[in-house]
mmCIF file of C-alpha atoms in Angstrom:
data_model
loop_
_atom_site.group_PDB
_atom_site.id
_atom_site.type_symbol
_atom_site.label_atom_id
_atom_site.label_comp_id
_atom_site.label_asym_id
_atom_site.label_seq_id
_atom_site.Cartn_x
_atom_site.Cartn_y
_atom_site.Cartn_z
ATOM 1 C CA MET A 123 -3.709 27.185 3.030
ATOM 2 C CA TYR A 124 -4.501 26.563 6.685
ATOM 3 C CA LEU A 125 -6.171 29.958 7.016
ATOM 4 C CA VAL A 126 -8.781 28.898 4.465
ATOM 5 C CA VAL A 127 -9.277 25.600 6.288
ATOM 6 C CA ILE A 128 -9.806 27.353 9.613
ATOM 7 C CA ALA A 129 -12.182 29.870 8.049
ATOM 8 C CA TRP A 130 -14.233 27.152 6.370
ATOM 9 C CA LEU A 131 -14.463 25.142 9.582
ATOM 10 C CA TYR A 132 -15.618 28.286 11.395
ATOM 11 C CA VAL A 133 -18.365 28.846 8.823
ATOM 12 C CA VAL A 134 -19.475 25.230 9.065
ATOM 13 C CA LEU A 135 -19.405 25.412 12.864
ATOM 14 C CA MET A 136 -21.703 28.434 12.733
ATOM 15 C CA MET A 137 -24.001 26.562 10.343
ATOM 16 C CA SER A 138 -24.082 23.663 12.817
ATOM 17 C CA VAL A 139 -24.848 25.962 15.731
ATOM 18 C CA ALA A 140 -27.670 27.537 13.743
ATOM 19 C CA GLU A 141 -28.983 24.065 12.937
ATOM 20 C CA ALA A 142 -28.856 22.964 16.572
ATOM 21 C CA THR A 143 -30.474 26.117 17.987
ATOM 22 C CA ASN A 144 -33.225 26.366 15.382
ATOM 23 C CA SER A 145 -36.654 25.412 16.638
ATOM 24 C CA THR A 146 -36.959 22.697 13.967
ATOM 25 C CA GLY A 147 -33.291 21.669 14.089
ATOM 26 C CA THR A 148 -31.655 18.897 16.050
ATOM 27 C CA VAL A 149 -28.235 18.265 17.500
ATOM 28 C CA LEU A 150 -27.927 15.197 15.283
ATOM 29 C CA GLY A 151 -28.619 17.382 12.248
ATOM 30 C CA ALA A 152 -25.966 19.831 13.442
ATOM 31 C CA LEU A 153 -23.467 17.004 13.847
ATOM 32 C CA VAL A 154 -24.235 15.646 10.379
ATOM 33 C CA THR A 155 -23.933 19.156 8.934
ATOM 34 C CA PHE A 156 -20.546 19.653 10.587
ATOM 35 C CA ILE A 157 -19.207 16.307 9.398
ATOM 36 C CA LEU A 158 -20.605 16.343 5.848
ATOM 37 C CA TYR A 159 -20.053 20.045 5.095
ATOM 38 C CA GLY A 160 -16.953 20.571 7.180
ATOM 39 C CA MET A 161 -14.732 17.727 8.211
ATOM 40 C CA LEU A 162 -15.114 15.412 5.249
ATOM 41 C CA PRO A 163 -14.496 17.962 2.449
ATOM 42 C CA ILE A 164 -11.730 19.734 4.350
ATOM 43 C CA SER A 165 -9.900 16.488 5.075
ATOM 44 C CA ILE A 166 -9.996 15.586 1.382
ATOM 45 C CA VAL A 167 -8.802 19.045 0.314
ATOM 46 C CA VAL A 168 -5.974 19.089 2.845
ATOM 47 C CA TYR A 169 -4.894 15.595 1.814
ATOM 48 C CA LEU A 170 -4.789 16.605 -1.847
ATOM 49 C CA MET A 171 -3.042 19.908 -1.171
ATOM 50 C CA ARG A 172 -0.317 18.213 0.878
ATOM 51 C CA ALA A 173 0.439 15.608 -1.819
ATOM 52 C CA PRO A 174 3.334 17.583 -3.367
ATOM 53 C CA ALA A 175 4.949 18.054 0.048
ATOM 54 C CA ARG A 176 4.611 14.338 0.798
ATOM 55 C CA ASN A 177 6.182 13.428 -2.551
ATOM 56 C CA LYS A 178 9.027 15.872 -1.946
ATOM 57 C CA ALA A 179 9.692 14.383 1.499
ATOM 58 C CA ILE A 180 9.667 10.841 0.098
ATOM 59 C CA LYS A 181 12.145 11.796 -2.644
ATOM 60 C CA ALA A 182 14.419 13.586 -0.143
ATOM 61 C CA ARG A 183 14.395 10.552 2.154
ATOM 62 C CA ALA A 184 15.200 8.237 -0.761
ATOM 63 C CA ALA A 185 18.028 10.520 -1.909
ATOM 64 C CA ALA A 186 19.496 10.603 1.601
ATOM 65 C CA GLU A 187 19.376 6.811 1.857
ATOM 66 C CA HIS A 188 20.971 6.483 -1.583
ATOM 67 C CA ALA A 189 23.777 8.887 -0.634
ATOM 68 C CA GLN A 190 24.336 7.018 2.620
ATOM 69 C CA ASN A 191 24.524 3.685 0.785
ATOM 70 C CA GLN A 192 26.982 5.100 -1.748
ATOM 71 C CA ALA A 193 29.182 6.524 1.004
ATOM 72 C CA LEU A 194 29.191 3.177 2.764
ATOM 73 C CA ALA A 195 30.079 1.374 -0.468
ATOM 74 C CA LEU A 196 32.954 3.783 -1.136
ATOM 75 C CA LYS A 197 34.230 3.335 2.402
ATOM 76 C CA ILE A 198 34.203 -0.438 2.037
ATOM 77 C CA GLN A 199 36.052 -0.229 -1.304
ATOM 78 C CA ALA A 200 38.617 2.231 0.075
ATOM 79 C CA GLU A 201 39.592 0.031 3.028
ATOM 80 C CA PRO A 202 42.548 -2.168 2.185
ATOM 81 C CA ASN A 203 42.226 -5.880 2.660
ATOM 82 C CA LYS A 204 43.801 -6.480 6.074
ATOM 83 C CA SER A 205 44.515 -10.160 5.488
ATOM 84 C CA ALA A 206 46.535 -9.307 2.365
ATOM 85 C CA GLN A 207 48.544 -6.695 4.276
ATOM 86 C CA GLY A 208 49.367 -9.187 6.987
ATOM 87 C CA ALA A 209 50.684 -11.617 4.377
ATOM 88 C CA ASP A 210 52.973 -8.923 2.911
ATOM 89 C CA TYR A 211 54.512 -8.125 6.276
ATOM 90 C CA LYS A 212 55.366 -11.752 7.009
ATOM 91 C CA LYS A 213 57.528 -12.136 3.926
#
């Protein structure tokens, strides 16, 4: 995926250079070309393409927190009540 992104940014960079070095072109036009044809569309595409990975990471984090909470709950339930044990020993 990143190879396509790099290749597209290279093409847009070359378009911007051609715009800036043209006799009727301007540096401002080259900058606008680079932003509107390069950075803006690529940022949207990368954001959309990374959505499944973000969702997977969120689900993995939630599952880890859930497992940690369950382990803590089981540990608390497994510990005997120390005040009750002390009462048994005094009798």
